[in-house]
């Protein structure tokens, strides 16, 4: 077994990650992510490819102003072109102009690509590698050499593959990173090859850059480290080209909590979930509830057996303490787990309920009936709490709806604000009848409700909608099926989810909105129902 | 290295999979999935836990009528209760009443759980295991024994852990499956333990049941097989409790295409993507575009370098032939890849375009502008094709919109059909002005459009909406942000996606609907624009 040692974390979320389908980062989002990554403690942040993407030139320019505490920014690019001197290669010049402490270049390892893709000779390719590394080192950069398609290249011609690493080493490369660019390798194959490389280059620092095409990105990376690699490249949340890059979120947790390696971000590991969510948000991606360690479902217990057992010897049903990665245990409410899960939830909320009371049974029946009609509470905790509060505390709502109407027009009479909504509410015995216009029906309704509620509850002003999801149930029946709307709202310090369901999208949205405002009012009353 | 041999695939999508957050299967959906799994060629289908879920009793009852060609249905349950004879244990009785050819029971391996959770003695636990297995064997069942928390239990007390397997073996168990119930094991640890078990029980058939809490579900399963396990339990698409079960979809592909093992479903491997999508649909889950092998993004090429290279030596950039798993190569259209990717798409569609023409540049500019306004074509291929067709063929649409109006009312005057929409279209020079009612505004609009189009194009009748997704962009600004609507439609033989974007959800839905009908009409004209 290798002695435990330090492993560097090289984050390419902002470069390789951006190749992922559906991923998009504005330059300002990239800068914010870079700051967060640095605070979290990663060692390297690969920010982009100036020779390929003009927006990246921008990023490097502005990144110079970031006050990073530890992480080094890396510019990514390629070896010089064939038959062009490195001093005259414009792409290499751009790499230097980025003025980053680190430059990472990739070069060809697989003879097939040398001859068929870049159309040059085996020898020229080695010169391209050595020249470029030397040139960058001479300019004072830390240089990482990424051996593209290393494992495929090694299978095809092991001597040539090793000679490309030799060339990089002669040029002075600080790190030699072996890339499974196609993502098709098996764990045992990679382990063997890494062992060979580490043995062959005992003074070199060897790295791993794996992909997830076979669902093995994390395993390949960890296997490489166990054979002596000391730096791992990957992306937060594992997104990237095709099936993604090796998932750094999982790798960091595994290295630190399971395999006993030292990583610089270990002291901040309890921020792992936070940074994972932040990166998804900046990348405009929907978080994966099943993401290892950080996903919302990671420590969720559902189903009778486990829920009981968890109470008794909790630690033995969780492979790590959820708090170690900033996560927590949750109990899922569903018709499978019945009374005990709902009881746990009620207790969590501070209710003192007799599990055998008829009221509890009524509640469970009502819950089943609502779920059958399309309501789903897993992402709508606030709606669930409201329901529990209404049942167990006979809590009246802060306002009552008398009616609402929406008109929506487009075409010949098209105006900018094409939706008008009127709402009539009763609050504390008085009737409030308001109207509002907006560019859409849900927006118009929302403004009209607020116009009414704000007159009595000015704090409503602080509530903002942050997400709005619509799903059709009984999906095969077109536009008249049950529609479930889930919204997420915030008042700047709490975030909460609510749900509505109806065969009418307006009504479903309406329900979710009302619950959101009612929940805000409960939050402010501080009567313990809301967390 | 172990000699290549046959590996059995044990699918627990319909039992362990159902524990996953957000997963729900109706009984009829379960039966349809069971049939598909059998056609695909899995060896075992674990259908449920009759002692825990009444709906499962139903499933097993109806499953008897399925005409399965190969797969064996398994009922899942637990060893008998402590201090109760197996003949008198009602849960065990239910297992037999399910009348399945196979019964799988789990038992405690970890002494901690024996004493603290089920509160009995080490010896009684062994008796519970042996008795139950023997009882089921005597009733003529094939019996699989799942050793719960095997690896944790083995770490804690290896002798006791092995003795639980001994007990199951004495009872006559056909398979001894080692479960990493908590999902916390590392690959090298599991490999070692499996090797020990296989050596200790040379005549036994050893299995793997792993979870994905560390992102290693697939790797753990494959490592176990390499050490001699001959059956792997998992779920299609890897969903299940917490971070999911070991992903069978990935495991099957890896075993067959990469590691040279024989699996019964190998002849049907090109249906892997189909069955993956089918299972997600039945479970009401959104498919993961980055799922290994089967995800829509698996063989997508984005970014200048790869797109060019792919054309030249395509096979060297893809770790397997996509068709082997029922997938295909795709070129992603985005502002990163510019001309060459759009050209590839146009060629794919049979257009003969000069890449340098001003028309192409105009198109790329228009595309960028539309993407900036919220349109996204990655899941809306039909909208993209329509746009390309309009640009490159100056193709007029089959119909033109003059105006549309929607009224939506709720409250005191609430009627069942609360939305009325009127639509005025021009088709082949004539004006069609129709009105329709429905329970929601989008449904009303949809009916009104169809009422108009059907008069000239009766084939519109066959089009159904199968999915409707709404996403708010610039998400942080509440209900007046840009709303993107993506719909999926089918006419029974093709499925296509269209998109609309607006700050008004009705207008966004309207655009997506119109594109869908226009696309259907193009499909029928067979002018090659649609695939």
PDB file of N, CA and C in Angstrom, chain A residues 19-22 113 117 182 184 186 188 213-214 219 226 242-243 254 258 286 290-292 297-298 302 313 316 330 336 378 402 404 406 408 410 412 418 439 441 464-465 471 476 478 504 506, chain B residues 19 21-22 113 117 182 184 186 188 213-214 219 226 242-243 254 258 281 284 286 290-292 297-298 302 313 316 330 336 378 402 404 406 408 410 412 439 441 464-465 476 478 504 506:
ATOM      1  N   UNK A  19     -17.698  22.167 -21.475  1.00  0.00           N
ATOM      2  CA  UNK A  19     -17.986  21.402 -22.680  1.00  0.00           C
ATOM      3  C   UNK A  19     -19.246  20.574 -22.516  1.00  0.00           C
ATOM      4  N   UNK A  20     -19.762  20.514 -21.298  1.00  0.00           N
ATOM      5  CA  UNK A  20     -20.907  19.667 -21.059  1.00  0.00           C
ATOM      6  C   UNK A  20     -22.192  20.206 -21.684  1.00  0.00           C
ATOM      7  N   UNK A  21     -23.007  19.318 -22.142  1.00  0.00           N
ATOM      8  CA  UNK A  21     -24.277  19.707 -22.740  1.00  0.00           C
ATOM      9  C   UNK A  21     -25.146  20.382 -21.684  1.00  0.00           C
ATOM     10  N   UNK A  22     -25.678  21.523 -22.013  1.00  0.00           N
ATOM     11  CA  UNK A  22     -26.540  22.214 -21.064  1.00  0.00           C
ATOM     12  C   UNK A  22     -25.812  23.098 -20.072  1.00  0.00           C
ATOM     13  N   UNK A 113      -3.506   9.556 -33.944  1.00  0.00           N
ATOM     14  CA  UNK A 113      -3.917  10.949 -34.031  1.00  0.00           C
ATOM     15  C   UNK A 113      -2.798  11.829 -34.558  1.00  0.00           C
ATOM     16  N   UNK A 117      -4.825  12.969 -37.540  1.00  0.00           N
ATOM     17  CA  UNK A 117      -5.581  14.162 -37.167  1.00  0.00           C
ATOM     18  C   UNK A 117      -4.737  15.415 -37.313  1.00  0.00           C
ATOM     19  N   UNK A 182     -11.087   9.395 -23.886  1.00  0.00           N
ATOM     20  CA  UNK A 182     -12.316   8.768 -24.377  1.00  0.00           C
ATOM     21  C   UNK A 182     -13.199   8.226 -23.268  1.00  0.00           C
ATOM     22  N   UNK A 184     -13.006   5.367 -21.839  1.00  0.00           N
ATOM     23  CA  UNK A 184     -13.403   3.976 -22.023  1.00  0.00           C
ATOM     24  C   UNK A 184     -12.605   2.946 -21.273  1.00  0.00           C
ATOM     25  N   UNK A 186     -10.963   0.547 -18.196  1.00  0.00           N
ATOM     26  CA  UNK A 186     -11.415  -0.189 -17.028  1.00  0.00           C
ATOM     27  C   UNK A 186     -10.429   0.066 -15.889  1.00  0.00           C
ATOM     28  N   UNK A 188      -8.865  -1.803 -13.663  1.00  0.00           N
ATOM     29  CA  UNK A 188      -7.637  -2.596 -13.490  1.00  0.00           C
ATOM     30  C   UNK A 188      -6.580  -2.254 -14.548  1.00  0.00           C
ATOM     31  N   UNK A 213     -17.455   7.969 -19.080  1.00  0.00           N
ATOM     32  CA  UNK A 213     -18.213   7.265 -20.104  1.00  0.00           C
ATOM     33  C   UNK A 213     -18.668   5.863 -19.694  1.00  0.00           C
ATOM     34  N   UNK A 214     -17.943   5.226 -18.789  1.00  0.00           N
ATOM     35  CA  UNK A 214     -18.343   3.881 -18.357  1.00  0.00           C
ATOM     36  C   UNK A 214     -18.879   3.901 -16.928  1.00  0.00           C
ATOM     37  N   UNK A 219     -13.800   5.998  -9.782  1.00  0.00           N
ATOM     38  CA  UNK A 219     -13.009   4.806  -9.478  1.00  0.00           C
ATOM     39  C   UNK A 219     -11.648   4.844 -10.170  1.00  0.00           C
ATOM     40  N   UNK A 226      -4.013   5.559  -5.836  1.00  0.00           N
ATOM     41  CA  UNK A 226      -3.485   4.448  -5.043  1.00  0.00           C
ATOM     42  C   UNK A 226      -2.207   3.891  -5.662  1.00  0.00           C
ATOM     43  N   UNK A 242     -19.746  14.883 -22.984  1.00  0.00           N
ATOM     44  CA  UNK A 242     -20.374  13.554 -23.014  1.00  0.00           C
ATOM     45  C   UNK A 242     -20.917  13.161 -21.628  1.00  0.00           C
ATOM     46  N   UNK A 243     -20.368  12.128 -21.018  1.00  0.00           N
ATOM     47  CA  UNK A 243     -20.903  11.685 -19.734  1.00  0.00           C
ATOM     48  C   UNK A 243     -20.238  12.394 -18.555  1.00  0.00           C
ATOM     49  N   UNK A 254     -14.045  11.093  -1.039  1.00  0.00           N
ATOM     50  CA  UNK A 254     -13.481   9.753  -0.911  1.00  0.00           C
ATOM     51  C   UNK A 254     -12.022   9.793  -0.460  1.00  0.00           C
ATOM     52  N   UNK A 258     -12.367   8.588   3.251  1.00  0.00           N
ATOM     53  CA  UNK A 258     -12.324   7.134   3.143  1.00  0.00           C
ATOM     54  C   UNK A 258     -10.915   6.562   2.995  1.00  0.00           C
ATOM     55  N   UNK A 286     -29.676  21.772 -13.102  1.00  0.00           N
ATOM     56  CA  UNK A 286     -30.550  21.280 -12.040  1.00  0.00           C
ATOM     57  C   UNK A 286     -29.742  20.338 -11.157  1.00  0.00           C
ATOM     58  N   UNK A 290     -29.466  12.679  -6.399  1.00  0.00           N
ATOM     59  CA  UNK A 290     -28.770  11.436  -6.066  1.00  0.00           C
ATOM     60  C   UNK A 290     -27.249  11.561  -6.164  1.00  0.00           C
ATOM     61  N   UNK A 291     -26.737  12.773  -6.283  1.00  0.00           N
ATOM     62  CA  UNK A 291     -25.280  12.939  -6.366  1.00  0.00           C
ATOM     63  C   UNK A 291     -24.642  12.427  -5.082  1.00  0.00           C
ATOM     64  N   UNK A 292     -23.586  11.592  -5.208  1.00  0.00           N
ATOM     65  CA  UNK A 292     -22.945  11.057  -4.005  1.00  0.00           C
ATOM     66  C   UNK A 292     -22.507  12.160  -3.047  1.00  0.00           C
ATOM     67  N   UNK A 297     -30.765  13.584  -1.685  1.00  0.00           N
ATOM     68  CA  UNK A 297     -31.269  12.259  -1.293  1.00  0.00           C
ATOM     69  C   UNK A 297     -30.233  11.398  -0.591  1.00  0.00           C
ATOM     70  N   UNK A 298     -29.004  11.913  -0.445  1.00  0.00           N
ATOM     71  CA  UNK A 298     -27.905  11.075   0.067  1.00  0.00           C
ATOM     72  C   UNK A 298     -28.172  10.412   1.402  1.00  0.00           C
ATOM     73  N   UNK A 302     -36.252   6.143   3.736  1.00  0.00           N
ATOM     74  CA  UNK A 302     -37.625   5.927   3.281  1.00  0.00           C
ATOM     75  C   UNK A 302     -37.936   4.464   3.543  1.00  0.00           C
ATOM     76  N   UNK A 313     -29.843   2.969  15.810  1.00  0.00           N
ATOM     77  CA  UNK A 313     -28.375   3.035  15.698  1.00  0.00           C
ATOM     78  C   UNK A 313     -28.033   3.806  14.422  1.00  0.00           C
ATOM     79  N   UNK A 316     -24.969   3.519  12.149  1.00  0.00           N
ATOM     80  CA  UNK A 316     -24.666   2.291  11.413  1.00  0.00           C
ATOM     81  C   UNK A 316     -25.409   2.194  10.095  1.00  0.00           C
ATOM     82  N   UNK A 330     -32.541  13.080   6.256  1.00  0.00           N
ATOM     83  CA  UNK A 330     -33.922  13.523   6.044  1.00  0.00           C
ATOM     84  C   UNK A 330     -34.822  12.303   6.053  1.00  0.00           C
ATOM     85  N   UNK A 336     -45.340   4.871   1.413  1.00  0.00           N
ATOM     86  CA  UNK A 336     -44.705   3.615   1.794  1.00  0.00           C
ATOM     87  C   UNK A 336     -44.341   3.573   3.262  1.00  0.00           C
ATOM     88  N   UNK A 378     -42.076  16.086  -1.794  1.00  0.00           N
ATOM     89  CA  UNK A 378     -40.663  15.892  -1.554  1.00  0.00           C
ATOM     90  C   UNK A 378     -39.853  17.146  -1.814  1.00  0.00           C
ATOM     91  N   UNK A 402     -61.425  34.674  -2.143  1.00  0.00           N
ATOM     92  CA  UNK A 402     -62.817  34.676  -2.571  1.00  0.00           C
ATOM     93  C   UNK A 402     -62.911  34.335  -4.056  1.00  0.00           C
ATOM     94  N   UNK A 404     -60.566  34.730  -8.193  1.00  0.00           N
ATOM     95  CA  UNK A 404     -59.534  35.351  -9.025  1.00  0.00           C
ATOM     96  C   UNK A 404     -59.868  35.110 -10.480  1.00  0.00           C
ATOM     97  N   UNK A 406     -58.166  35.718 -14.682  1.00  0.00           N
ATOM     98  CA  UNK A 406     -57.047  36.129 -15.533  1.00  0.00           C
ATOM     99  C   UNK A 406     -57.514  36.260 -16.973  1.00  0.00           C
ATOM    100  N   UNK A 408     -55.820  36.895 -20.888  1.00  0.00           N
ATOM    101  CA  UNK A 408     -54.525  36.848 -21.569  1.00  0.00           C
ATOM    102  C   UNK A 408     -54.759  36.974 -23.059  1.00  0.00           C
ATOM    103  N   UNK A 410     -53.276  37.922 -27.164  1.00  0.00           N
ATOM    104  CA  UNK A 410     -52.148  38.084 -28.087  1.00  0.00           C
ATOM    105  C   UNK A 410     -52.689  38.258 -29.486  1.00  0.00           C
ATOM    106  N   UNK A 412     -53.682  40.771 -32.824  1.00  0.00           N
ATOM    107  CA  UNK A 412     -53.932  42.087 -33.403  1.00  0.00           C
ATOM    108  C   UNK A 412     -53.949  43.186 -32.364  1.00  0.00           C
ATOM    109  N   UNK A 418     -49.825  41.782 -21.618  1.00  0.00           N
ATOM    110  CA  UNK A 418     -50.975  41.110 -22.200  1.00  0.00           C
ATOM    111  C   UNK A 418     -51.817  40.302 -21.221  1.00  0.00           C
ATOM    112  N   UNK A 439     -46.709  40.638 -18.065  1.00  0.00           N
ATOM    113  CA  UNK A 439     -46.559  40.045 -19.395  1.00  0.00           C
ATOM    114  C   UNK A 439     -47.061  38.611 -19.451  1.00  0.00           C
ATOM    115  N   UNK A 441     -49.764  35.460 -17.350  1.00  0.00           N
ATOM    116  CA  UNK A 441     -50.871  35.277 -16.412  1.00  0.00           C
ATOM    117  C   UNK A 441     -50.414  34.990 -14.976  1.00  0.00           C
ATOM    118  N   UNK A 464     -39.334  36.541  -3.074  1.00  0.00           N
ATOM    119  CA  UNK A 464     -39.047  36.447  -4.514  1.00  0.00           C
ATOM    120  C   UNK A 464     -39.208  34.993  -4.944  1.00  0.00           C
ATOM    121  N   UNK A 465     -39.646  34.825  -6.174  1.00  0.00           N
ATOM    122  CA  UNK A 465     -39.726  33.497  -6.755  1.00  0.00           C
ATOM    123  C   UNK A 465     -38.347  33.147  -7.320  1.00  0.00           C
ATOM    124  N   UNK A 471     -44.684  20.099 -14.204  1.00  0.00           N
ATOM    125  CA  UNK A 471     -44.627  18.734 -14.739  1.00  0.00           C
ATOM    126  C   UNK A 471     -46.043  18.251 -15.000  1.00  0.00           C
ATOM    127  N   UNK A 476     -49.368  10.943 -20.703  1.00  0.00           N
ATOM    128  CA  UNK A 476     -49.699  10.567 -22.071  1.00  0.00           C
ATOM    129  C   UNK A 476     -50.974  11.191 -22.588  1.00  0.00           C
ATOM    130  N   UNK A 478     -51.702  14.551 -22.939  1.00  0.00           N
ATOM    131  CA  UNK A 478     -51.691  15.893 -23.500  1.00  0.00           C
ATOM    132  C   UNK A 478     -52.006  16.987 -22.524  1.00  0.00           C
ATOM    133  N   UNK A 504     -55.434  22.626 -14.545  1.00  0.00           N
ATOM    134  CA  UNK A 504     -55.277  23.974 -15.101  1.00  0.00           C
ATOM    135  C   UNK A 504     -53.968  24.548 -14.586  1.00  0.00           C
ATOM    136  N   UNK A 506     -52.848  27.464 -14.533  1.00  0.00           N
ATOM    137  CA  UNK A 506     -52.986  28.720 -13.775  1.00  0.00           C
ATOM    138  C   UNK A 506     -53.368  28.388 -12.333  1.00  0.00           C
TER     139      UNK A 506
ATOM    140  N   UNK B  19     -37.363   2.446  -3.877  1.00  0.00           N
ATOM    141  CA  UNK B  19     -37.041   3.167  -2.652  1.00  0.00           C
ATOM    142  C   UNK B  19     -36.455   4.544  -2.969  1.00  0.00           C
ATOM    143  N   UNK B  21     -35.901   8.335  -4.068  1.00  0.00           N
ATOM    144  CA  UNK B  21     -36.685   9.555  -3.955  1.00  0.00           C
ATOM    145  C   UNK B  21     -37.169   9.971  -5.332  1.00  0.00           C
ATOM    146  N   UNK B  22     -38.455  10.252  -5.433  1.00  0.00           N
ATOM    147  CA  UNK B  22     -39.007  10.682  -6.713  1.00  0.00           C
ATOM    148  C   UNK B  22     -39.412   9.541  -7.626  1.00  0.00           C
ATOM    149  N   UNK B 113     -26.230  -5.002  14.475  1.00  0.00           N
ATOM    150  CA  UNK B 113     -27.640  -4.942  14.120  1.00  0.00           C
ATOM    151  C   UNK B 113     -28.407  -6.103  14.735  1.00  0.00           C
ATOM    152  N   UNK B 117     -30.679  -3.848  16.708  1.00  0.00           N
ATOM    153  CA  UNK B 117     -31.848  -3.518  15.897  1.00  0.00           C
ATOM    154  C   UNK B 117     -32.912  -4.600  15.980  1.00  0.00           C
ATOM    155  N   UNK B 182     -24.748   0.003   2.993  1.00  0.00           N
ATOM    156  CA  UNK B 182     -24.540   1.429   3.253  1.00  0.00           C
ATOM    157  C   UNK B 182     -23.882   2.160   2.100  1.00  0.00           C
ATOM    158  N   UNK B 184     -20.762   2.390   1.434  1.00  0.00           N
ATOM    159  CA  UNK B 184     -19.578   3.153   1.817  1.00  0.00           C
ATOM    160  C   UNK B 184     -18.239   2.510   1.542  1.00  0.00           C
ATOM    161  N   UNK B 186     -14.823   0.905  -0.348  1.00  0.00           N
ATOM    162  CA  UNK B 186     -13.899   1.269  -1.423  1.00  0.00           C
ATOM    163  C   UNK B 186     -13.629   0.025  -2.276  1.00  0.00           C
ATOM    164  N   UNK B 188     -10.943  -1.476  -3.531  1.00  0.00           N
ATOM    165  CA  UNK B 188      -9.917  -2.455  -3.171  1.00  0.00           C
ATOM    166  C   UNK B 188     -10.333  -3.308  -1.965  1.00  0.00           C
ATOM    167  N   UNK B 213     -23.297   5.335  -2.944  1.00  0.00           N
ATOM    168  CA  UNK B 213     -23.064   6.455  -2.028  1.00  0.00           C
ATOM    169  C   UNK B 213     -21.707   7.143  -2.224  1.00  0.00           C
ATOM    170  N   UNK B 214     -20.721   6.420  -2.738  1.00  0.00           N
ATOM    171  CA  UNK B 214     -19.417   7.053  -2.961  1.00  0.00           C
ATOM    172  C   UNK B 214     -19.144   7.240  -4.452  1.00  0.00           C
ATOM    173  N   UNK B 219     -18.167   0.345 -10.214  1.00  0.00           N
ATOM    174  CA  UNK B 219     -16.802  -0.149 -10.012  1.00  0.00           C
ATOM    175  C   UNK B 219     -16.767  -1.291  -8.997  1.00  0.00           C
ATOM    176  N   UNK B 226     -14.798  -9.614 -11.114  1.00  0.00           N
ATOM    177  CA  UNK B 226     -13.419 -10.001 -11.466  1.00  0.00           C
ATOM    178  C   UNK B 226     -12.824 -10.923 -10.412  1.00  0.00           C
ATOM    179  N   UNK B 242     -31.353   6.577  -1.430  1.00  0.00           N
ATOM    180  CA  UNK B 242     -30.220   7.502  -1.262  1.00  0.00           C
ATOM    181  C   UNK B 242     -29.571   7.818  -2.626  1.00  0.00           C
ATOM    182  N   UNK B 243     -28.314   7.428  -2.813  1.00  0.00           N
ATOM    183  CA  UNK B 243     -27.656   7.767  -4.067  1.00  0.00           C
ATOM    184  C   UNK B 243     -27.869   6.698  -5.140  1.00  0.00           C
ATOM    185  N   UNK B 254     -20.589  -2.627 -19.575  1.00  0.00           N
ATOM    186  CA  UNK B 254     -19.181  -2.849 -19.242  1.00  0.00           C
ATOM    187  C   UNK B 254     -18.819  -4.332 -19.270  1.00  0.00           C
ATOM    188  N   UNK B 258     -16.710  -4.503 -22.572  1.00  0.00           N
ATOM    189  CA  UNK B 258     -15.356  -4.148 -22.137  1.00  0.00           C
ATOM    190  C   UNK B 258     -14.610  -5.296 -21.489  1.00  0.00           C
ATOM    191  N   UNK B 281     -39.335   6.556 -18.008  1.00  0.00           N
ATOM    192  CA  UNK B 281     -40.687   7.036 -18.286  1.00  0.00           C
ATOM    193  C   UNK B 281     -41.687   6.384 -17.340  1.00  0.00           C
ATOM    194  N   UNK B 284     -41.521   7.707 -13.931  1.00  0.00           N
ATOM    195  CA  UNK B 284     -41.792   9.138 -13.868  1.00  0.00           C
ATOM    196  C   UNK B 284     -40.544   9.937 -13.485  1.00  0.00           C
ATOM    197  N   UNK B 286     -36.978  12.010 -14.920  1.00  0.00           N
ATOM    198  CA  UNK B 286     -36.387  12.708 -16.052  1.00  0.00           C
ATOM    199  C   UNK B 286     -35.101  11.984 -16.445  1.00  0.00           C
ATOM    200  N   UNK B 290     -26.515  12.652 -19.147  1.00  0.00           N
ATOM    201  CA  UNK B 290     -25.116  12.242 -18.994  1.00  0.00           C
ATOM    202  C   UNK B 290     -24.976  10.804 -18.504  1.00  0.00           C
ATOM    203  N   UNK B 291     -26.044  10.035 -18.508  1.00  0.00           N
ATOM    204  CA  UNK B 291     -25.951   8.644 -18.059  1.00  0.00           C
ATOM    205  C   UNK B 291     -24.992   7.888 -18.975  1.00  0.00           C
ATOM    206  N   UNK B 292     -24.036   7.147 -18.396  1.00  0.00           N
ATOM    207  CA  UNK B 292     -23.083   6.413 -19.223  1.00  0.00           C
ATOM    208  C   UNK B 292     -23.758   5.508 -20.245  1.00  0.00           C
ATOM    209  N   UNK B 297     -26.319  12.612 -24.112  1.00  0.00           N
ATOM    210  CA  UNK B 297     -25.058  13.344 -24.325  1.00  0.00           C
ATOM    211  C   UNK B 297     -23.851  12.424 -24.505  1.00  0.00           C
ATOM    212  N   UNK B 298     -24.067  11.113 -24.405  1.00  0.00           N
ATOM    213  CA  UNK B 298     -22.934  10.180 -24.390  1.00  0.00           C
ATOM    214  C   UNK B 298     -21.985  10.307 -25.570  1.00  0.00           C
ATOM    215  N   UNK B 302     -18.904  18.485 -29.127  1.00  0.00           N
ATOM    216  CA  UNK B 302     -19.104  19.932 -29.044  1.00  0.00           C
ATOM    217  C   UNK B 302     -17.720  20.546 -29.078  1.00  0.00           C
ATOM    218  N   UNK B 313     -11.350  10.617 -37.938  1.00  0.00           N
ATOM    219  CA  UNK B 313     -11.149   9.251 -37.424  1.00  0.00           C
ATOM    220  C   UNK B 313     -12.156   8.998 -36.312  1.00  0.00           C
ATOM    221  N   UNK B 316     -11.903   6.708 -33.276  1.00  0.00           N
ATOM    222  CA  UNK B 316     -10.897   6.901 -32.235  1.00  0.00           C
ATOM    223  C   UNK B 316     -11.314   7.920 -31.188  1.00  0.00           C
ATOM    224  N   UNK B 330     -24.008  12.625 -31.941  1.00  0.00           N
ATOM    225  CA  UNK B 330     -24.753  13.857 -32.210  1.00  0.00           C
ATOM    226  C   UNK B 330     -23.792  15.021 -32.207  1.00  0.00           C
ATOM    227  N   UNK B 336     -20.400  27.788 -29.313  1.00  0.00           N
ATOM    228  CA  UNK B 336     -18.985  27.443 -29.225  1.00  0.00           C
ATOM    229  C   UNK B 336     -18.489  26.776 -30.498  1.00  0.00           C
ATOM    230  N   UNK B 378     -31.354  22.040 -27.790  1.00  0.00           N
ATOM    231  CA  UNK B 378     -30.782  20.730 -27.559  1.00  0.00           C
ATOM    232  C   UNK B 378     -31.843  19.663 -27.352  1.00  0.00           C
ATOM    233  N   UNK B 402     -53.049  34.645 -37.195  1.00  0.00           N
ATOM    234  CA  UNK B 402     -53.496  36.032 -37.221  1.00  0.00           C
ATOM    235  C   UNK B 402     -53.616  36.541 -35.784  1.00  0.00           C
ATOM    236  N   UNK B 404     -54.678  35.184 -31.335  1.00  0.00           N
ATOM    237  CA  UNK B 404     -55.265  34.224 -30.403  1.00  0.00           C
ATOM    238  C   UNK B 404     -55.548  34.924 -29.081  1.00  0.00           C
ATOM    239  N   UNK B 406     -56.963  34.106 -24.834  1.00  0.00           N
ATOM    240  CA  UNK B 406     -57.341  33.137 -23.797  1.00  0.00           C
ATOM    241  C   UNK B 406     -57.986  33.848 -22.626  1.00  0.00           C
ATOM    242  N   UNK B 408     -59.371  32.973 -18.640  1.00  0.00           N
ATOM    243  CA  UNK B 408     -59.232  31.938 -17.619  1.00  0.00           C
ATOM    244  C   UNK B 408     -59.843  32.437 -16.313  1.00  0.00           C
ATOM    245  N   UNK B 410     -61.594  31.699 -12.283  1.00  0.00           N
ATOM    246  CA  UNK B 410     -61.774  30.815 -11.132  1.00  0.00           C
ATOM    247  C   UNK B 410     -62.460  31.564 -10.017  1.00  0.00           C
ATOM    248  N   UNK B 412     -65.974  32.502  -7.773  1.00  0.00           N
ATOM    249  CA  UNK B 412     -67.422  32.470  -7.586  1.00  0.00           C
ATOM    250  C   UNK B 412     -68.165  31.954  -8.802  1.00  0.00           C
ATOM    251  N   UNK B 439     -59.984  22.787 -19.427  1.00  0.00           N
ATOM    252  CA  UNK B 439     -59.780  23.108 -18.013  1.00  0.00           C
ATOM    253  C   UNK B 439     -58.576  24.008 -17.791  1.00  0.00           C
ATOM    254  N   UNK B 441     -55.633  26.987 -19.837  1.00  0.00           N
ATOM    255  CA  UNK B 441     -55.431  27.841 -20.999  1.00  0.00           C
ATOM    256  C   UNK B 441     -54.640  27.186 -22.130  1.00  0.00           C
ATOM    257  N   UNK B 464     -50.169  13.789 -30.316  1.00  0.00           N
ATOM    258  CA  UNK B 464     -50.425  13.867 -28.866  1.00  0.00           C
ATOM    259  C   UNK B 464     -49.235  14.531 -28.177  1.00  0.00           C
ATOM    260  N   UNK B 465     -49.542  15.248 -27.129  1.00  0.00           N
ATOM    261  CA  UNK B 465     -48.477  15.841 -26.323  1.00  0.00           C
ATOM    262  C   UNK B 465     -48.003  14.795 -25.315  1.00  0.00           C
ATOM    263  N   UNK B 476     -33.754  34.358 -11.174  1.00  0.00           N
ATOM    264  CA  UNK B 476     -33.879  35.047  -9.900  1.00  0.00           C
ATOM    265  C   UNK B 476     -34.860  36.192  -9.913  1.00  0.00           C
ATOM    266  N   UNK B 478     -38.219  36.098 -10.551  1.00  0.00           N
ATOM    267  CA  UNK B 478     -39.635  35.828 -10.324  1.00  0.00           C
ATOM    268  C   UNK B 478     -40.446  35.571 -11.560  1.00  0.00           C
ATOM    269  N   UNK B 504     -44.134  35.374 -21.247  1.00  0.00           N
ATOM    270  CA  UNK B 504     -45.508  34.958 -20.984  1.00  0.00           C
ATOM    271  C   UNK B 504     -45.597  33.453 -21.208  1.00  0.00           C
ATOM    272  N   UNK B 506     -48.053  31.551 -21.585  1.00  0.00           N
ATOM    273  CA  UNK B 506     -49.016  31.146 -22.608  1.00  0.00           C
ATOM    274  C   UNK B 506     -48.371  31.280 -23.987  1.00  0.00           C
TER     275      UNK B 506
END
